[in-house]
PDB file of C-alpha atoms in Angstrom:
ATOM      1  CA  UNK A   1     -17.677 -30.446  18.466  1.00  0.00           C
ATOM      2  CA  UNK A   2     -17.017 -28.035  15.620  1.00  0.00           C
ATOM      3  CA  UNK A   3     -16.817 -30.091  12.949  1.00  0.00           C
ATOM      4  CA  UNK A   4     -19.379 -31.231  10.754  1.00  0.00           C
ATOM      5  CA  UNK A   5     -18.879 -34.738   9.575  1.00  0.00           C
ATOM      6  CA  UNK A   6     -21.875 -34.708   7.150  1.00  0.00           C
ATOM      7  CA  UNK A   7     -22.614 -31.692   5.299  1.00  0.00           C
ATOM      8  CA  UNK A   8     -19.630 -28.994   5.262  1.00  0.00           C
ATOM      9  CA  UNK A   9     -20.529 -25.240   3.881  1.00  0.00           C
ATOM     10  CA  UNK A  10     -19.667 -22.655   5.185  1.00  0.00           C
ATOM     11  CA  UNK A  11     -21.477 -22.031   8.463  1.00  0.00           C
ATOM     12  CA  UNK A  12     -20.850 -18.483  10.558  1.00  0.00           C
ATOM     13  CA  UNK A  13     -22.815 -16.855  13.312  1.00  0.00           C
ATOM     14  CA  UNK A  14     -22.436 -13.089  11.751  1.00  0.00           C
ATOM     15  CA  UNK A  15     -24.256 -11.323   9.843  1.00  0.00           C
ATOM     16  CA  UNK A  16     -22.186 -11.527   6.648  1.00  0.00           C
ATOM     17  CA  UNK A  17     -19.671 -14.053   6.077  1.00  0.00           C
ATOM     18  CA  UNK A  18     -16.401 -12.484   7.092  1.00  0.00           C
ATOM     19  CA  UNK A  19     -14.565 -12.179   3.343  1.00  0.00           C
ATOM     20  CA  UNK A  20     -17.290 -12.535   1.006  1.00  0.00           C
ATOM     21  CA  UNK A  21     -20.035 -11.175  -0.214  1.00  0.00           C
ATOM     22  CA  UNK A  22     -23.954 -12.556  -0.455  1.00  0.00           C
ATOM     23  CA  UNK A  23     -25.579 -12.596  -3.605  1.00  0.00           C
ATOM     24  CA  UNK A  24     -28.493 -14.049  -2.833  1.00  0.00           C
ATOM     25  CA  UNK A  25     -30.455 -14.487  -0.278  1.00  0.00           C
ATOM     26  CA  UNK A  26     -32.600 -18.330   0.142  1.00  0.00           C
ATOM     27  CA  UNK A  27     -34.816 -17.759   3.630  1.00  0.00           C
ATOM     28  CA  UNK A  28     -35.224 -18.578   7.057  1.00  0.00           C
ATOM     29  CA  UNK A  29     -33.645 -22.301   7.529  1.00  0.00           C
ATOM     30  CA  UNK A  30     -33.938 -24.565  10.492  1.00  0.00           C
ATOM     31  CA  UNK A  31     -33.357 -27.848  12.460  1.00  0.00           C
ATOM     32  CA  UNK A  32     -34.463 -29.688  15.715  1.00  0.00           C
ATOM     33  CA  UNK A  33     -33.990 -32.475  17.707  1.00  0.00           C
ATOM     34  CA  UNK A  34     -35.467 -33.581  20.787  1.00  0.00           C
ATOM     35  CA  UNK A  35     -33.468 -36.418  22.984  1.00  0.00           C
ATOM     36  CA  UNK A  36     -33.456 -38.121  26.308  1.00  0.00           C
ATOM     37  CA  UNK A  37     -30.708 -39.740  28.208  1.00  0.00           C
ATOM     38  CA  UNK A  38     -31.150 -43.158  29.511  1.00  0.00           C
ATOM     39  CA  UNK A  39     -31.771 -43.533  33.193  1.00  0.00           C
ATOM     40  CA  UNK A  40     -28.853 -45.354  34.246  1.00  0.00           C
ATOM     41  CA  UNK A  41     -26.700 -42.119  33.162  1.00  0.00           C
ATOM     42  CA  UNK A  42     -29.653 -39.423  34.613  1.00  0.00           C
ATOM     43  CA  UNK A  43     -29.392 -41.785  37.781  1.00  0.00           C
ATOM     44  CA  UNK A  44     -25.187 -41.246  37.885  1.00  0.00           C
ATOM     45  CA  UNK A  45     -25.859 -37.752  37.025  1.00  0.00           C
ATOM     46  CA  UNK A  46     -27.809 -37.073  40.427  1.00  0.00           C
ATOM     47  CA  UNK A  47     -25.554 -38.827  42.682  1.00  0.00           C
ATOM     48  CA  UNK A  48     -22.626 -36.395  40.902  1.00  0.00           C
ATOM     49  CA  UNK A  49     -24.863 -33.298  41.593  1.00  0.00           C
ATOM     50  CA  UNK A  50     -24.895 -33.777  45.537  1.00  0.00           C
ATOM     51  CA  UNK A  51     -21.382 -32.180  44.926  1.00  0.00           C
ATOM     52  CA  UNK A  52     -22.126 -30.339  42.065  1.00  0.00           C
ATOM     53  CA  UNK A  53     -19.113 -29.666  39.217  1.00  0.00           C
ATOM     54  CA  UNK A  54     -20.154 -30.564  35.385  1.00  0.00           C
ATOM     55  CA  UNK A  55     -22.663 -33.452  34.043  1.00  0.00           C
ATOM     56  CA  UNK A  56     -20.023 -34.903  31.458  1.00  0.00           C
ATOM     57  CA  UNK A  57     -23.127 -37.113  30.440  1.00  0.00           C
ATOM     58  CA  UNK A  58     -25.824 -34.261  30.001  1.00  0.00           C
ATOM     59  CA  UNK A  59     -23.107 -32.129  28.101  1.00  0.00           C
ATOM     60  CA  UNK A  60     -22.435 -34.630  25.595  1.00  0.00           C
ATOM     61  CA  UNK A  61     -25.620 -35.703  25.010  1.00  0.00           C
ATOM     62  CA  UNK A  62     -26.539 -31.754  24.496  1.00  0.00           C
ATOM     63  CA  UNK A  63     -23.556 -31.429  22.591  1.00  0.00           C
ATOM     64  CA  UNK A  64     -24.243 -34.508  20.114  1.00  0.00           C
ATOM     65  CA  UNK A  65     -27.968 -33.018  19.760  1.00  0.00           C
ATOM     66  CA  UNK A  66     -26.653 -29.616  19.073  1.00  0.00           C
ATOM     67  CA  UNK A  67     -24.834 -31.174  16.334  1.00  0.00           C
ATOM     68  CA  UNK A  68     -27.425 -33.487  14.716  1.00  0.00           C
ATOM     69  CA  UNK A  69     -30.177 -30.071  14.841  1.00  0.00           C
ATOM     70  CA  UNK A  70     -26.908 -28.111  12.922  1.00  0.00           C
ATOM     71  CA  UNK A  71     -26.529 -30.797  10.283  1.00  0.00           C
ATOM     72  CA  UNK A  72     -30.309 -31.001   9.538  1.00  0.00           C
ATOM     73  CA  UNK A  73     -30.183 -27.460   9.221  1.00  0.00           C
ATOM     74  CA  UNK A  74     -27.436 -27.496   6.862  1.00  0.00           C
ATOM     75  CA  UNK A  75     -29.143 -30.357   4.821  1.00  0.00           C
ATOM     76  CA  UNK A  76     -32.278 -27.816   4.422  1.00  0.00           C
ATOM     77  CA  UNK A  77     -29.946 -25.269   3.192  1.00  0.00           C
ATOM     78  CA  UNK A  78     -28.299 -27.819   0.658  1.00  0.00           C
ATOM     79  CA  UNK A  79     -31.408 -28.602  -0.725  1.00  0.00           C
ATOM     80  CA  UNK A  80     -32.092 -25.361  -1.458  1.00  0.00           C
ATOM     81  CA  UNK A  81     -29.122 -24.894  -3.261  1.00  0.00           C
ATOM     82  CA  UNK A  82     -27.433 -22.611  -1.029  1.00  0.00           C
ATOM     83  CA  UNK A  83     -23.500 -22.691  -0.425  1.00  0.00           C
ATOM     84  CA  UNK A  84     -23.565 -20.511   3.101  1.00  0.00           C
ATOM     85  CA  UNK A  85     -25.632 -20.219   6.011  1.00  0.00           C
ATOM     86  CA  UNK A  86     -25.367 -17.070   8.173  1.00  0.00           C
ATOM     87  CA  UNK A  87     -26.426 -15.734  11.167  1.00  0.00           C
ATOM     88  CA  UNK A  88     -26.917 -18.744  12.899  1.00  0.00           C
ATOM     89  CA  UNK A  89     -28.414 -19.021  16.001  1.00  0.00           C
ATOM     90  CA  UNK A  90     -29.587 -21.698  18.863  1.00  0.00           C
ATOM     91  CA  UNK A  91     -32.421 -21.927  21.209  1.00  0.00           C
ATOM     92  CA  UNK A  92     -32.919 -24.237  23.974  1.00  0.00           C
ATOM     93  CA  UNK A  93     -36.237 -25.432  25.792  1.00  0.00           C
ATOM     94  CA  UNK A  94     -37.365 -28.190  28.220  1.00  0.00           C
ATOM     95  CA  UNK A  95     -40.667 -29.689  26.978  1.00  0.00           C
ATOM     96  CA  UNK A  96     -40.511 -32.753  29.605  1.00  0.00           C
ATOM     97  CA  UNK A  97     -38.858 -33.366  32.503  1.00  0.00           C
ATOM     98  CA  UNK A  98     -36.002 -35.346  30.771  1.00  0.00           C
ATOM     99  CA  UNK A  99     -35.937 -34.293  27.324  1.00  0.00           C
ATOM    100  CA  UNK A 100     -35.041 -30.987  25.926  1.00  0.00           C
ATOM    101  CA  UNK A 101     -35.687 -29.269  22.446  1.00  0.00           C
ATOM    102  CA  UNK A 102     -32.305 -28.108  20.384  1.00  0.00           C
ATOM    103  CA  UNK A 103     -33.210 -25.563  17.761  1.00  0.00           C
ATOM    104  CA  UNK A 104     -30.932 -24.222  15.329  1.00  0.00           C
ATOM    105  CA  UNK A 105     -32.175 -21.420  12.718  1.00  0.00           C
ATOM    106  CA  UNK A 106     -29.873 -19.657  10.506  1.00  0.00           C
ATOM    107  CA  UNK A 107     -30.581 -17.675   6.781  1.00  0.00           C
ATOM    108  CA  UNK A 108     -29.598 -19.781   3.437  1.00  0.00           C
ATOM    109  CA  UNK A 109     -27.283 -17.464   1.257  1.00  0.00           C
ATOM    110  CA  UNK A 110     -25.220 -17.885  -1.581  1.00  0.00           C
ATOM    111  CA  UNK A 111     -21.773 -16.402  -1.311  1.00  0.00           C
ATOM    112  CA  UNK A 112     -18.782 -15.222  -3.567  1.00  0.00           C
TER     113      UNK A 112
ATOM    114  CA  UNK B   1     -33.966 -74.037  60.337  1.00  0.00           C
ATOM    115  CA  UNK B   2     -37.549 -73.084  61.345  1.00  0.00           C
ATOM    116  CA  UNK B   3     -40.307 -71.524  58.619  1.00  0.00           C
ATOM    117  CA  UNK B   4     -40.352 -68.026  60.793  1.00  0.00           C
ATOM    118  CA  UNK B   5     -36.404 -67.756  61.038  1.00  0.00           C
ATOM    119  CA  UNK B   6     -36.604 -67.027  57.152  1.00  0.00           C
ATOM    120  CA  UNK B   7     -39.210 -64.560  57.256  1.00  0.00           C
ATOM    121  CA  UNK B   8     -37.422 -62.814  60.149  1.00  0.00           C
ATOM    122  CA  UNK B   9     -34.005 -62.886  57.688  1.00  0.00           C
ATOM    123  CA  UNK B  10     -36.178 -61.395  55.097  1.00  0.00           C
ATOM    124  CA  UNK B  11     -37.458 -58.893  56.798  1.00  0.00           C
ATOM    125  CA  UNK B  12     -34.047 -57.871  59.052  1.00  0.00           C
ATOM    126  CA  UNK B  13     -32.821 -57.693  54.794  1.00  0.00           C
ATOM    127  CA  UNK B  14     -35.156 -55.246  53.835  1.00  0.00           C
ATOM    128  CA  UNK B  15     -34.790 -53.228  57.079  1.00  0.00           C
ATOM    129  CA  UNK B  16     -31.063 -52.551  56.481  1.00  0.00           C
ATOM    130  CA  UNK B  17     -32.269 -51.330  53.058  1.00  0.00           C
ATOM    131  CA  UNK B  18     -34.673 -48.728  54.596  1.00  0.00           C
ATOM    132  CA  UNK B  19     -32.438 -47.846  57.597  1.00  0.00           C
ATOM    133  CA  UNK B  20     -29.355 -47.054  54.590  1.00  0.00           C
ATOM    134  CA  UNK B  21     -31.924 -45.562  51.694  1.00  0.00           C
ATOM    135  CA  UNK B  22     -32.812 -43.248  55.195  1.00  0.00           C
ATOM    136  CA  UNK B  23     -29.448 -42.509  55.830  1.00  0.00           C
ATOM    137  CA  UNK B  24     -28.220 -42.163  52.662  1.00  0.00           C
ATOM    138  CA  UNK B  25     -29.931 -38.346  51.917  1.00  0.00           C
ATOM    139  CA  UNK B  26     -28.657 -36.693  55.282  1.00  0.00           C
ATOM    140  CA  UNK B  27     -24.927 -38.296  55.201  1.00  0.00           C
ATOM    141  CA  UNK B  28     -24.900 -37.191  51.417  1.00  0.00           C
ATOM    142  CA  UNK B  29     -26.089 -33.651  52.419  1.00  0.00           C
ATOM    143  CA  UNK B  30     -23.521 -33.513  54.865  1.00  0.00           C
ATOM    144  CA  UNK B  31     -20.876 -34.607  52.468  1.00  0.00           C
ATOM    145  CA  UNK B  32     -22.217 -31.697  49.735  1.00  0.00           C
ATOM    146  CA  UNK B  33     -21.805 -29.071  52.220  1.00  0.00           C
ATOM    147  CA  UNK B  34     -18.310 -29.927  53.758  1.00  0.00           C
ATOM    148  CA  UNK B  35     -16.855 -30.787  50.041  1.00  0.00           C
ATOM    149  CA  UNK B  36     -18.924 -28.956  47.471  1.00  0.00           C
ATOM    150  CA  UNK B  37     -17.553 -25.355  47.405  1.00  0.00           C
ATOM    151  CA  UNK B  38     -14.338 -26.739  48.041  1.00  0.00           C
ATOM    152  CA  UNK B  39     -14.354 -28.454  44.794  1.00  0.00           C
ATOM    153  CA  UNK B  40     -15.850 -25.459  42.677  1.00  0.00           C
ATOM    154  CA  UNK B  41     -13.105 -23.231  44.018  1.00  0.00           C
ATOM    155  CA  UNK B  42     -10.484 -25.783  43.244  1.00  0.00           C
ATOM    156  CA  UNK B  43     -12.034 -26.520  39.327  1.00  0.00           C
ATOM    157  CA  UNK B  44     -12.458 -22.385  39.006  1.00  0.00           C
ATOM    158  CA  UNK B  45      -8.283 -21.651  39.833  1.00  0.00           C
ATOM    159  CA  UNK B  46      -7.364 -24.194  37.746  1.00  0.00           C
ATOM    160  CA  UNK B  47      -9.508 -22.894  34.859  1.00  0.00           C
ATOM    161  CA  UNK B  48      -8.027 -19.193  35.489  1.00  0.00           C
ATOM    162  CA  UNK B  49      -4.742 -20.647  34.756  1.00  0.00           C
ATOM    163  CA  UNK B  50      -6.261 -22.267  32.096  1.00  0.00           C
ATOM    164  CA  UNK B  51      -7.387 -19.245  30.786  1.00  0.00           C
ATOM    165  CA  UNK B  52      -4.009 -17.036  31.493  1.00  0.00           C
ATOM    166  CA  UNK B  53      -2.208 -19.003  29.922  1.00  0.00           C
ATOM    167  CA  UNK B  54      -3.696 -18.501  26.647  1.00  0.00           C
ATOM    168  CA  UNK B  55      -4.522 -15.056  27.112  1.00  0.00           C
ATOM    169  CA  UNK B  56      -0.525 -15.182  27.459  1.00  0.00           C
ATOM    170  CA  UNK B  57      -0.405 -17.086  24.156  1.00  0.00           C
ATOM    171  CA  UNK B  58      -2.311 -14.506  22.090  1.00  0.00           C
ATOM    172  CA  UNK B  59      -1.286 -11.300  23.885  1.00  0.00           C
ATOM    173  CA  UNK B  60      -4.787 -10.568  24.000  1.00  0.00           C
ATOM    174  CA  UNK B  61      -7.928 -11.970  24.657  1.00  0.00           C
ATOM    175  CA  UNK B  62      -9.194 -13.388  21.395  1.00  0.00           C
ATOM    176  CA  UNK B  63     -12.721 -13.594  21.820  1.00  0.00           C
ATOM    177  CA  UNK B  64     -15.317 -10.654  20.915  1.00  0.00           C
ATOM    178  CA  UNK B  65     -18.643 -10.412  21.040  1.00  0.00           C
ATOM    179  CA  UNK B  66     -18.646  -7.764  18.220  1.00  0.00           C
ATOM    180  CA  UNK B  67     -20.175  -8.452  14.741  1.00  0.00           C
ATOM    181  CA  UNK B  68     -17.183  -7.164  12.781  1.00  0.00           C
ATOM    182  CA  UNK B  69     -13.442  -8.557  12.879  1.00  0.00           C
ATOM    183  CA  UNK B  70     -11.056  -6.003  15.131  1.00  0.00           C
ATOM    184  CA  UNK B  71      -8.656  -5.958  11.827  1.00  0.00           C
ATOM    185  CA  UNK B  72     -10.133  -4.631   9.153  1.00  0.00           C
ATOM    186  CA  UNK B  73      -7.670  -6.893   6.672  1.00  0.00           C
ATOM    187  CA  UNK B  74      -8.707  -9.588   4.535  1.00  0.00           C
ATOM    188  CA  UNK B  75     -10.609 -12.960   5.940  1.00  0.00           C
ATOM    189  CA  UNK B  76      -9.179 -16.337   4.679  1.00  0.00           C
ATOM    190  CA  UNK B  77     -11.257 -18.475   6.919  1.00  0.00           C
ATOM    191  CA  UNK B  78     -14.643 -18.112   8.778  1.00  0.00           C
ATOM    192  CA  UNK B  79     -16.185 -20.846  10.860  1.00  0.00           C
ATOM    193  CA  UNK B  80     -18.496 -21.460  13.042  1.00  0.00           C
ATOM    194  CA  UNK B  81     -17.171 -22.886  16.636  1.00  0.00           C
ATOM    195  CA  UNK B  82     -19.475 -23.724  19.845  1.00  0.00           C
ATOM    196  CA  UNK B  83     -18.804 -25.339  22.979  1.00  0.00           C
ATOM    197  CA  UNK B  84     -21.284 -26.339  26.080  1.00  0.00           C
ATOM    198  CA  UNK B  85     -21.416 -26.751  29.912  1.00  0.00           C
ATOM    199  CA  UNK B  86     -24.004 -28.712  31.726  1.00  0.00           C
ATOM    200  CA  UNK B  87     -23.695 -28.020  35.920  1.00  0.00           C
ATOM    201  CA  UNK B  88     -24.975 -29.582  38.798  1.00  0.00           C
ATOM    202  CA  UNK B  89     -25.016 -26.969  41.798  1.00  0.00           C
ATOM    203  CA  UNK B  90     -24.724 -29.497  44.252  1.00  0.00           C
ATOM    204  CA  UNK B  91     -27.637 -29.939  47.178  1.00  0.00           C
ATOM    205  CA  UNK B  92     -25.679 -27.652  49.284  1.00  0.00           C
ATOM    206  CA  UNK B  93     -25.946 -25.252  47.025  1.00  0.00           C
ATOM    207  CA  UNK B  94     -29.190 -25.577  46.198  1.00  0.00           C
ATOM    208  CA  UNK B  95     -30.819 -25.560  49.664  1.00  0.00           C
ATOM    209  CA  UNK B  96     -28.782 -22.477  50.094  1.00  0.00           C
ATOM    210  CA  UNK B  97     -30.226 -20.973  46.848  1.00  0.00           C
ATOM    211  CA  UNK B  98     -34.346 -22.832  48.680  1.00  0.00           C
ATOM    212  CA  UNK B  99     -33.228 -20.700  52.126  1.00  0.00           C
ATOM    213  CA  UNK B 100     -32.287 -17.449  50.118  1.00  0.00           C
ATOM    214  CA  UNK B 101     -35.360 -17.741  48.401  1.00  0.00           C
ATOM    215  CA  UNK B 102     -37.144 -17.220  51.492  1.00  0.00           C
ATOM    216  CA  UNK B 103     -35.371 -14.036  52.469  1.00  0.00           C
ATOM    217  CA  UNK B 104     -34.228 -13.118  49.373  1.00  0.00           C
ATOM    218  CA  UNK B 105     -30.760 -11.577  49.272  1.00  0.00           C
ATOM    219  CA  UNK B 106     -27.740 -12.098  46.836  1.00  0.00           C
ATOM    220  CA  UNK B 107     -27.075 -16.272  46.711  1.00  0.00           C
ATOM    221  CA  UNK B 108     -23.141 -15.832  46.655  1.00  0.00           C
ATOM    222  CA  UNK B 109     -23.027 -19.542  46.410  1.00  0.00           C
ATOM    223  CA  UNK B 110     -24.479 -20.051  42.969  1.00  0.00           C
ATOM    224  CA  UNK B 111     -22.304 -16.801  41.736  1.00  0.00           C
ATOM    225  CA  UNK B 112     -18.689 -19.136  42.064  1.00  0.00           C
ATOM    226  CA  UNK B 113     -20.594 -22.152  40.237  1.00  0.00           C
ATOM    227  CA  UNK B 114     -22.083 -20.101  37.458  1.00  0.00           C
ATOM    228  CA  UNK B 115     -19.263 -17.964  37.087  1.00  0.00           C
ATOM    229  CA  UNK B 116     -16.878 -21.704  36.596  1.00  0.00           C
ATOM    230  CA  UNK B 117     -19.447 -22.571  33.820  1.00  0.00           C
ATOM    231  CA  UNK B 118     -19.750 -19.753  31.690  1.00  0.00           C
ATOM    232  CA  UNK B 119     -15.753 -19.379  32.384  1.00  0.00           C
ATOM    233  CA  UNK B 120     -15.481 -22.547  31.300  1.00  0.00           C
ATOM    234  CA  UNK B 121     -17.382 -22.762  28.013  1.00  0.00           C
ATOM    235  CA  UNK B 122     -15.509 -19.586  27.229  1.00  0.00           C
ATOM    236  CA  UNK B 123     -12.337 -20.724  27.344  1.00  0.00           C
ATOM    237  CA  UNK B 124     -13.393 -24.283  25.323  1.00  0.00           C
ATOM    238  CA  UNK B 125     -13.507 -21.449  22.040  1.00  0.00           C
ATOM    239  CA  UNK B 126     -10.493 -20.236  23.107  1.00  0.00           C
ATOM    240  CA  UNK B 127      -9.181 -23.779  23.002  1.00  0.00           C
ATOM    241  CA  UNK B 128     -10.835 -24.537  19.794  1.00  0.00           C
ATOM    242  CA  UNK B 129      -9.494 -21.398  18.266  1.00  0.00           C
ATOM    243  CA  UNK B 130      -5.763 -21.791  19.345  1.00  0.00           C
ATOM    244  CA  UNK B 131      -5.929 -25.524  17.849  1.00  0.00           C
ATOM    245  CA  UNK B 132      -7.534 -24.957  14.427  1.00  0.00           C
ATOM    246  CA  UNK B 133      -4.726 -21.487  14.399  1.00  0.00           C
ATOM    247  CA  UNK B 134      -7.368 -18.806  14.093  1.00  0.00           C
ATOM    248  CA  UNK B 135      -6.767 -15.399  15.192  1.00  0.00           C
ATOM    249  CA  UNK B 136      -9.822 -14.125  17.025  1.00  0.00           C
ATOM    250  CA  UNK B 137     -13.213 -15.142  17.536  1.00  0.00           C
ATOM    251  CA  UNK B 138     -16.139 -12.694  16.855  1.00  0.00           C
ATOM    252  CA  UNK B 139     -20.140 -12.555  17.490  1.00  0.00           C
ATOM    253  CA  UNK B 140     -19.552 -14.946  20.762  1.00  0.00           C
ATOM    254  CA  UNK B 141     -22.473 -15.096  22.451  1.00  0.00           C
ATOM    255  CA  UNK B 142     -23.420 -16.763  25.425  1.00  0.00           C
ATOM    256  CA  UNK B 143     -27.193 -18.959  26.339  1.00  0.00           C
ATOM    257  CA  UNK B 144     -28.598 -20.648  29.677  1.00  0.00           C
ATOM    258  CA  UNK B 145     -31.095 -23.123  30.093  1.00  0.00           C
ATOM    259  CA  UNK B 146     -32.503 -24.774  32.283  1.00  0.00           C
ATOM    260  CA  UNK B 147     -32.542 -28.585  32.706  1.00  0.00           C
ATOM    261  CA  UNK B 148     -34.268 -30.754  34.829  1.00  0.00           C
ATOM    262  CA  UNK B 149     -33.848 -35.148  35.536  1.00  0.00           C
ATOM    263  CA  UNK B 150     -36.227 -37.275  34.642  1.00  0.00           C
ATOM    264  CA  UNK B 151     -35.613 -40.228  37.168  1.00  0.00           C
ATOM    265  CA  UNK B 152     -34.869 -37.768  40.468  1.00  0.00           C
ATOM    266  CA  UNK B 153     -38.030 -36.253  41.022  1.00  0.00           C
ATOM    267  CA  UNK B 154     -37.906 -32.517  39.379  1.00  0.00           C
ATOM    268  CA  UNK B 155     -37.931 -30.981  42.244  1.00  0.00           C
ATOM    269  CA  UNK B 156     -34.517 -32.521  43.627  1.00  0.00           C
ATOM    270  CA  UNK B 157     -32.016 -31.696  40.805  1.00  0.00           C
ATOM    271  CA  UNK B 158     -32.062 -28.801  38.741  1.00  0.00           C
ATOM    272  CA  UNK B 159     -29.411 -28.495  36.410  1.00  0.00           C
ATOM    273  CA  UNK B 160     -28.484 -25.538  34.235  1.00  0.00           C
ATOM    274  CA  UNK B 161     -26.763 -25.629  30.501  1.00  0.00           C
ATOM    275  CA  UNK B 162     -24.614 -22.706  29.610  1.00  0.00           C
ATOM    276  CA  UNK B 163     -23.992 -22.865  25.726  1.00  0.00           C
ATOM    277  CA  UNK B 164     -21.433 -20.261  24.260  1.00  0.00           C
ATOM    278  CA  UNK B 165     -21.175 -19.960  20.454  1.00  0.00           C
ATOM    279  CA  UNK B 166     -19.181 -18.082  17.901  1.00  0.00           C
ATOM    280  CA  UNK B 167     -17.342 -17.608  14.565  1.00  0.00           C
ATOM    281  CA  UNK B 168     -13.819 -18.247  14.411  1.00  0.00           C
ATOM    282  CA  UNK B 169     -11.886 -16.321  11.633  1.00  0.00           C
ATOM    283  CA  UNK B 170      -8.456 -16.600  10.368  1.00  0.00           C
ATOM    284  CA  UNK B 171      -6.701 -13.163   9.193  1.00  0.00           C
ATOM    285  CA  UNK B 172      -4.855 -13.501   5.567  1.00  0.00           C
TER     286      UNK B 172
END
């Protein structure tokens, strides 16, 4: 799930990128997405939760969103010329029943 | 065959699919509560070996939730590393968690399910981290949410996503 298959700069979750140094700094940046599962899979998922243990569908599906909001965030930082986003973080919300909201924010920077 | 033996078929058919669809929910409760913690206390030990054996591996435990790197030495490599969880409690669980509510009181049940999750995600950056060779992981920081079905009414199944993330550095 780490790996970004589109757009690859450097990416960190601290405050600074560990090594370097910021120059200059490009503003807020951000990406969403917004998905559903299909309901043959949110049908399979409920008759796994009368046990209970992990959703393998619902965690991909999050995971695969997570990863789409990241690379839309990273295209917004590409187009503003940036080579480093930093202090990325993620938020999570359920609109609908059935759909959630993946939001990924981070600051554009350019690094040495 | 007479006209009335087929509508007497047809309708013995679709009373065997009420008397199971009726059955179904009680034998399936039944089934949560004799099986379910069972199974989370089975997946949680074999996760804590999981997880000794790569605290073993590193001689320490490499993730942090601090911003800086424990070594003050030079960075080579920083990237950014995340990993999620998405649990069903089970219905046992969750009528426990509907009878608690009404009492109140600490629901043990939901502490050995939540505790497998977030356990869980934690050790998929550990995982990630041993396999791309980095050396610690700092900033980790962990999310829930709250999920809900679409198809099962919402107030059956109520699932909760723990998301951990983190930065993944490699010493020089």
């Amino acid at each position: 799930m780490s790996e970004q298959q589109g757009i690859s700069i450097i990416m960190v979750n601290t405050e600074e990128v560990p090594g370097k140094s910021i120059t200059k700094t490009l503003g807020v940046v951000s990406g969403s997405t917004v998905r559903a599962k299909h309901a043959g899979k949110d049908i399979l998922a409920g008759f796994k939760n009368i046990v209970g243990g992990e959703l393998s569908a619902y965690t991909e599906l999050l995971g695969e969103s997570r990863d789409e909001a990241v690379q839309r965030m990273l295209q917004e930082a590409v187009g503003r010329g940036a080579n480093a986003v930093v202090n990325v973080r993620m938020a999570t919300s359920a609109i609908t029943p059935g759909a959630s909201e993946i939001l990924a924010y981070g600051t554009a920077v350019i690094v040495e | 065959m007479e006209v009335w033996q087929i509508f007497v078929a047809i309708g013995l058919f679709f009373a065997a699919i009420g008397i199971a669809a009726a059955l179904f929910s009680p034998l399936a409760w039944i089934y949560s509560a004799l099986f379910s913690r069972r199974k989370h206390r089975k997946l949680l030990s074999d996760l804590r070996d999981r997880i000794d054996l790569t605290l073993e591996k590193y001689g320490r435990d490499p993730l942090t939730n601090k911003k800086n790197p424990t070594f003050g030495e030079g960075i080579s490599e920083a990237i950014y590393i995340q990993s999620n969880y998405v649990l069903g409690p089970g219905w046992f669980n969750q009528f426990i968690a509907f009878y608690h509510s009404l009492i109140g009181g600490n629901i043990k049940a939901y502490d050995d399910v939540l505790t497998l999750a977030r356990q869980s995600c934690l050790q998929s950056l550990r995982d990630q981290a041993s396999e791309g060779g980095f050396d610690e992981v700092i900033n980790v920081r962990l999310e829930t949410a709250r999920i809900s079905a679409l198809t099962q009414g919402s107030k059956q199944n109520r699932y909760i996503e723990i998301f951990a993330y983190g930065t993944a550095v490699k010493y020089s």
